[in-house]
Amino acid sequence: MSKEEKKSFGEKMSGCGRFFYNSQTGEVLGRKADSWAKIGLFYLFYYGALAAFFAICLVGFFATMDSDSPTQKNMYSLIKQNPGMGFRPFDDVVTTLIKFNLNLTESYKKYLDNLNKFLKDYKEPDKSKQSNCSAVRKENDSTVCEFPLSLLGDKCTPENGFGYPEGKPCVLLKLNKVYNWRPDPYENMTDGLPKSLETRLDPNYVGITCEGETEADADAIRHIHFYPKSGFPVVYYPYLKQPGYLAPVVMAQFDVVRGRLLMFWCKAWAKNIKHHRVDLGGSVHFELMVDYIRPENETGVY
């Protein structure tokens, strides 16, 4: 059996050139002009039909959506009208730990920056879209109420370093915005409400408490002050995606034993807020550690 003769490089290039264009048959890439016209027309209609079908689906989808309110609301939404909570400073998505050294300004500077950044919109609100509101609002009132920073007291302010320089840090607490959610506050002490809420309970506020998660954590707490002391004013609800809306916030100032890692669980209290340990519904968890470099001649608990 004789071996086939190998084609030279020139013959290979010539064959490749004939594939791209064959001058004898008039074919381009193996097809004549009428064949290319047929297949081009087929794909034109094929992809045109796909694009039209996709456009019709998009039009139908957006026709069912409201730009000002979610499609799934109230008990039909994923969160079931049970707002979660958040806190600041929160500059690291990996950890919920707030740790700083009382003697080192640079150790808590990032927390001050985070708080100032969050409160920027509250310091410079669009007052043309806000109004001063009373404690009572009508059912369908969508007025945007002004939230003056004076409600946060004179302890948790930028001028005081939010309490960090003196070792009594302030943590900002907020309820997550839930469309058309209106709180149903407690009017008096009932079973299930913590005793720490007794002197601060107000029917015009969503109550707020913070507690140590373990007995050791609770023993290390000297005092916790809240500003406003009764919690979140109900006059700022509901949230209806109003332009210029600013959610109410509460400052919690912690006076704790220094040098210990403490775990806190803060909860909002209203009749229509349920607390869940797993998904932290109606509550928020974080850790706090106020460290301190003690001089050699100092003793005792700080």
Short mmCIF file of C-alpha atoms in Angstrom, two decimals:
data_model
loop_
_atom_site.label_atom_id
_atom_site.label_comp_id
_atom_site.label_asym_id
_atom_site.label_seq_id
_atom_site.Cartn_x
_atom_site.Cartn_y
_atom_site.Cartn_z
CA MET A 1 0.00 0.00 0.00
CA SER A 2 1.47 3.26 -1.04
CA LYS A 3 1.44 6.15 1.33
CA GLU A 4 -0.49 9.26 0.35
CA GLU A 5 1.72 12.03 -0.67
CA LYS A 6 1.83 14.87 1.83
CA LYS A 7 0.48 18.17 0.60
CA SER A 8 2.84 21.05 0.51
CA PHE A 9 2.24 24.21 2.54
CA GLY A 10 1.26 26.09 -0.60
CA GLU A 11 -1.34 23.48 -1.51
CA LYS A 12 -2.80 23.63 1.98
CA MET A 13 -3.08 27.43 1.82
CA SER A 14 -4.62 27.17 -1.64
CA GLY A 15 -7.27 24.75 -0.33
CA CYS A 16 -7.96 27.07 2.57
CA GLY A 17 -8.39 29.98 0.19
CA ARG A 18 -10.85 27.98 -1.96
CA PHE A 19 -12.92 27.33 1.17
CA PHE A 20 -13.30 31.03 1.79
CA TYR A 21 -14.03 31.74 -1.85
CA ASN A 22 -14.26 29.27 -4.73
CA SER A 23 -13.97 31.17 -8.00
CA GLN A 24 -15.13 28.16 -10.03
CA THR A 25 -18.45 27.61 -8.20
CA GLY A 26 -18.88 31.08 -6.67
CA GLU A 27 -19.20 29.61 -3.16
CA VAL A 28 -18.27 31.62 -0.06
CA LEU A 29 -17.47 29.52 3.01
CA GLY A 30 -19.00 26.51 1.30
CA ARG A 31 -22.31 28.17 0.36
CA LYS A 32 -23.62 29.96 -2.68
CA ALA A 33 -25.33 33.33 -2.52
CA ASP A 34 -28.89 31.90 -2.62
CA SER A 35 -28.02 29.47 0.21
CA TRP A 36 -26.64 32.30 2.35
CA ALA A 37 -29.76 34.38 1.63
CA LYS A 38 -32.06 31.53 2.74
CA ILE A 39 -30.19 30.77 5.96
CA GLY A 40 -29.77 34.49 6.75
CA LEU A 41 -33.51 35.06 6.26
CA PHE A 42 -34.29 32.09 8.51
CA TYR A 43 -32.15 33.33 11.39
CA LEU A 44 -33.43 36.88 10.94
CA PHE A 45 -37.01 35.72 11.53
CA TYR A 46 -35.93 33.21 14.22
CA TYR A 47 -34.04 35.68 16.40
CA GLY A 48 -36.52 38.43 15.62
CA ALA A 49 -39.31 36.24 16.99
CA LEU A 50 -37.26 35.50 20.12
CA ALA A 51 -36.57 39.19 20.67
CA ALA A 52 -40.26 40.05 20.20
CA PHE A 53 -41.30 37.32 22.66
CA PHE A 54 -38.78 38.60 25.23
CA ALA A 55 -39.98 42.20 24.75
CA ILE A 56 -43.63 41.13 25.24
CA CYS A 57 -42.66 39.34 28.48
CA LEU A 58 -40.83 42.44 29.76
CA VAL A 59 -43.76 44.70 28.91
CA GLY A 60 -46.14 42.36 30.70
CA PHE A 61 -43.82 42.13 33.71
CA PHE A 62 -43.38 45.88 34.12
CA ALA A 63 -47.10 46.46 33.53
CA THR A 64 -47.81 44.57 36.78
CA MET A 65 -45.27 46.56 38.80
CA ASP A 66 -45.80 49.82 40.66
CA SER A 67 -42.77 52.11 40.82
CA ASP A 68 -43.96 53.50 44.17
CA SER A 69 -44.89 50.34 46.07
CA PRO A 70 -43.84 46.67 46.11
CA THR A 71 -46.05 44.04 44.49
CA GLN A 72 -45.92 41.77 47.52
CA LYS A 73 -47.04 43.64 50.64
CA ASN A 74 -48.14 42.92 54.19
CA MET A 75 -48.44 39.20 54.96
CA TYR A 76 -47.76 38.32 51.33
CA SER A 77 -44.21 39.65 51.55
CA LEU A 78 -41.21 37.58 52.60
CA ILE A 79 -40.74 39.44 55.88
CA LYS A 80 -44.44 39.19 56.84
CA GLN A 81 -44.68 42.77 58.13
CA ASN A 82 -42.14 42.07 60.88
CA PRO A 83 -39.32 44.63 60.62
CA GLY A 84 -35.75 43.77 61.41
CA MET A 85 -33.28 46.07 63.12
CA GLY A 86 -29.91 47.49 62.26
CA PHE A 87 -27.19 49.33 64.13
CA ARG A 88 -24.35 51.76 63.57
CA PRO A 89 -21.37 51.95 63.69
CA PHE A 90 -21.15 49.00 61.32
CA ASP A 91 -18.12 49.39 59.08
CA ASP A 92 -17.27 45.71 58.52
CA VAL A 93 -19.77 43.24 57.05
CA VAL A 94 -17.71 40.34 58.40
CA THR A 95 -18.14 41.15 62.09
CA THR A 96 -20.67 42.77 64.43
CA LEU A 97 -18.01 43.58 67.01
CA ILE A 98 -17.50 47.16 68.22
CA LYS A 99 -14.07 47.18 69.88
CA PHE A 100 -11.88 50.12 70.75
CA ASN A 101 -9.23 51.25 73.19
CA LEU A 102 -10.19 54.16 75.38
CA ASN A 103 -6.62 55.50 75.30
CA LEU A 104 -6.17 55.32 71.53
CA THR A 105 -8.17 57.80 69.47
CA GLU A 106 -7.34 56.02 66.21
CA SER A 107 -8.99 52.83 67.51
CA TYR A 108 -12.46 54.40 67.49
CA LYS A 109 -12.07 57.03 64.79
CA LYS A 110 -13.56 54.67 62.18
CA TYR A 111 -16.67 54.30 64.34
CA LEU A 112 -17.10 58.06 64.63
CA ASP A 113 -16.69 58.41 60.86
CA ASN A 114 -19.30 55.70 60.28
CA LEU A 115 -21.82 57.37 62.58
CA ASN A 116 -21.22 60.81 61.06
CA LYS A 117 -21.65 59.38 57.57
CA PHE A 118 -24.97 57.77 58.48
CA LEU A 119 -26.28 60.94 60.16
CA LYS A 120 -25.28 63.22 57.28
CA ASP A 121 -28.77 63.13 55.74
CA TYR A 122 -30.27 63.94 59.15
CA LYS A 123 -27.97 66.93 59.55
CA GLU A 124 -28.78 68.24 56.08
CA PRO A 125 -32.39 67.19 55.37
CA ASP A 126 -34.47 68.42 52.46
CA LYS A 127 -36.82 70.54 54.58
CA SER A 128 -38.91 71.44 51.56
CA LYS A 129 -40.24 67.85 51.65
CA GLN A 130 -40.59 67.57 55.44
CA SER A 131 -43.00 68.91 58.04
CA ASN A 132 -43.19 69.21 61.80
CA CYS A 133 -45.56 66.48 62.92
CA SER A 134 -47.64 66.04 66.04
CA ALA A 135 -47.81 62.79 67.99
CA VAL A 136 -51.10 61.85 66.30
CA ARG A 137 -51.51 61.29 62.56
CA LYS A 138 -54.49 60.46 60.40
CA GLU A 139 -54.86 57.00 58.89
CA ASN A 140 -53.95 57.95 55.31
CA ASP A 141 -51.50 60.71 56.15
CA SER A 142 -48.31 60.32 54.09
CA THR A 143 -46.59 63.45 55.40
CA VAL A 144 -42.82 63.19 55.77
CA CYS A 145 -41.96 64.20 59.32
CA GLU A 146 -38.77 66.04 60.19
CA PHE A 147 -36.45 64.16 62.55
CA PRO A 148 -34.37 66.74 64.45
CA LEU A 149 -31.09 65.44 65.87
CA SER A 150 -31.97 67.15 69.14
CA LEU A 151 -34.13 64.08 69.84
CA LEU A 152 -30.89 62.13 70.30
CA GLY A 153 -29.95 64.17 73.38
CA ASP A 154 -26.72 65.98 74.18
CA LYS A 155 -24.59 62.94 75.08
CA CYS A 156 -24.52 61.10 71.77
CA THR A 157 -23.39 63.94 69.54
CA PRO A 158 -20.43 64.46 67.18
CA GLU A 159 -19.20 67.20 69.51
CA ASN A 160 -18.91 64.63 72.33
CA GLY A 161 -17.41 62.00 70.08
CA PHE A 162 -20.59 59.94 70.57
CA GLY A 163 -19.33 59.04 74.03
CA TYR A 164 -16.31 57.03 72.80
CA PRO A 165 -13.58 59.27 74.29
CA GLU A 166 -15.02 58.78 77.78
CA GLY A 167 -15.59 55.05 77.38
CA LYS A 168 -19.40 55.28 77.18
CA PRO A 169 -20.02 54.53 73.51
CA CYS A 170 -23.27 55.34 71.75
CA VAL A 171 -24.74 52.80 69.33
CA LEU A 172 -27.35 53.97 66.85
CA LEU A 173 -30.34 51.63 66.50
CA LYS A 174 -32.89 51.70 63.71
CA LEU A 175 -35.85 49.72 62.46
CA ASN A 176 -35.56 48.57 58.87
CA LYS A 177 -37.99 50.26 56.52
CA VAL A 178 -41.03 48.12 55.68
CA TYR A 179 -43.50 49.53 53.19
CA ASN A 180 -46.82 50.61 54.74
CA TRP A 181 -45.99 49.08 58.13
CA ARG A 182 -47.65 50.89 61.01
CA PRO A 183 -46.57 49.93 64.56
CA ASP A 184 -49.13 48.97 67.18
CA PRO A 185 -47.43 50.16 70.38
CA TYR A 186 -48.10 48.90 73.89
CA GLU A 187 -50.19 51.21 76.03
CA ASN A 188 -49.30 49.67 79.40
CA MET A 189 -47.12 46.97 80.90
CA THR A 190 -48.30 43.45 80.09
CA ASP A 191 -46.90 39.98 80.50
CA GLY A 192 -43.82 39.46 78.40
CA LEU A 193 -42.57 43.04 78.53
CA PRO A 194 -39.21 43.49 80.30
CA LYS A 195 -39.13 45.46 83.55
CA SER A 196 -36.51 47.81 82.10
CA LEU A 197 -39.26 49.17 79.84
CA GLU A 198 -41.66 49.97 82.68
CA THR A 199 -40.61 53.57 83.34
CA ARG A 200 -40.11 54.34 79.65
CA LEU A 201 -43.27 52.84 78.13
CA ASP A 202 -45.19 55.35 76.01
CA PRO A 203 -48.13 54.58 73.66
CA ASN A 204 -46.66 57.03 71.12
CA TYR A 205 -43.38 55.10 70.82
CA VAL A 206 -42.09 51.71 69.78
CA GLY A 207 -40.25 50.57 72.91
CA ILE A 208 -36.56 49.66 72.86
CA THR A 209 -34.43 47.54 75.19
CA CYS A 210 -30.89 46.18 75.17
CA GLU A 211 -29.79 43.32 77.39
CA GLY A 212 -26.78 41.11 77.89
CA GLU A 213 -27.18 37.71 76.26
CA THR A 214 -25.71 35.87 79.23
CA GLU A 215 -25.67 36.45 82.98
CA ALA A 216 -22.00 37.41 82.77
CA ASP A 217 -22.85 40.02 80.12
CA ALA A 218 -25.72 41.39 82.21
CA ASP A 219 -23.51 41.67 85.32
CA ALA A 220 -21.01 43.81 83.39
CA ILE A 221 -23.63 46.42 82.43
CA ARG A 222 -23.68 49.48 84.66
CA HIS A 223 -26.34 51.40 82.79
CA ILE A 224 -27.84 51.89 79.33
CA HIS A 225 -29.41 55.23 78.40
CA PHE A 226 -31.69 55.63 75.36
CA TYR A 227 -32.30 58.81 73.37
CA PRO A 228 -35.22 59.27 72.86
CA LYS A 229 -35.74 57.38 76.09
CA SER A 230 -39.06 55.78 75.04
CA GLY A 231 -37.83 54.47 71.69
CA PHE A 232 -38.96 55.11 68.11
CA PRO A 233 -41.74 57.73 67.72
CA VAL A 234 -44.71 56.21 65.88
CA VAL A 235 -45.43 59.54 64.16
CA TYR A 236 -42.77 58.66 61.55
CA TYR A 237 -44.70 55.63 60.31
CA PRO A 238 -45.78 54.33 57.89
CA TYR A 239 -43.04 54.42 55.29
CA LEU A 240 -44.58 54.88 51.83
CA LYS A 241 -41.45 55.62 49.81
CA GLN A 242 -42.02 59.33 50.28
CA PRO A 243 -39.31 61.63 48.88
CA GLY A 244 -37.19 63.00 51.71
CA TYR A 245 -38.24 60.31 54.18
CA LEU A 246 -35.85 59.69 57.07
CA ALA A 247 -36.49 56.75 59.39
CA PRO A 248 -36.45 57.48 63.14
CA VAL A 249 -33.40 56.31 65.06
CA VAL A 250 -32.48 55.77 68.71
CA MET A 251 -29.11 56.25 70.38
CA ALA A 252 -28.23 53.74 73.08
CA GLN A 253 -25.34 54.81 75.33
CA PHE A 254 -23.58 51.96 77.10
CA ASP A 255 -21.78 52.27 80.43
CA VAL A 256 -20.12 48.90 80.90
CA VAL A 257 -17.18 47.28 82.67
CA ARG A 258 -14.05 47.77 80.59
CA GLY A 259 -11.84 45.04 79.26
CA ARG A 260 -14.63 42.50 78.74
CA LEU A 261 -16.20 41.24 75.53
CA LEU A 262 -19.96 41.67 75.98
CA MET A 263 -22.78 40.39 73.77
CA PHE A 264 -25.98 42.43 73.46
CA TRP A 265 -29.42 41.68 72.10
CA CYS A 266 -31.49 44.81 71.45
CA LYS A 267 -35.23 44.49 70.79
CA ALA A 268 -38.00 46.74 69.55
CA TRP A 269 -41.33 46.37 71.35
CA ALA A 270 -44.78 46.69 69.78
CA LYS A 271 -47.78 44.39 69.58
CA ASN A 272 -47.08 43.61 65.93
CA ILE A 273 -43.33 42.96 66.32
CA LYS A 274 -42.26 39.36 66.87
CA HIS A 275 -38.79 38.45 68.07
CA HIS A 276 -36.95 35.52 66.51
CA ARG A 277 -33.62 34.31 67.77
CA VAL A 278 -32.57 32.73 64.47
CA ASP A 279 -33.35 35.47 61.94
CA LEU A 280 -33.29 38.29 64.55
CA GLY A 281 -36.75 39.52 63.58
CA GLY A 282 -37.57 42.71 65.48
CA SER A 283 -34.12 42.76 67.06
CA VAL A 284 -30.39 43.07 66.48
CA HIS A 285 -27.28 41.45 67.96
CA PHE A 286 -23.81 42.90 68.35
CA GLU A 287 -20.74 42.65 70.57
CA LEU A 288 -19.07 45.47 72.46
CA MET A 289 -15.66 45.70 74.07
CA VAL A 290 -14.32 48.86 75.68
CA ASP A 291 -10.63 48.20 76.21
CA TYR A 292 -8.40 50.24 78.46
CA ILE A 293 -4.65 50.45 79.04
CA ARG A 294 -4.45 50.70 82.81
CA PRO A 295 -1.56 52.62 84.38
CA GLU A 296 0.56 50.51 86.71
CA ASN A 297 -0.54 52.46 89.81
CA GLU A 298 -4.28 51.95 89.14
CA THR A 299 -6.34 49.09 90.58
CA GLY A 300 -9.99 48.05 90.67
CA VAL A 301 -12.66 47.40 88.05
CA TYR A 302 -13.06 49.90 85.21
#
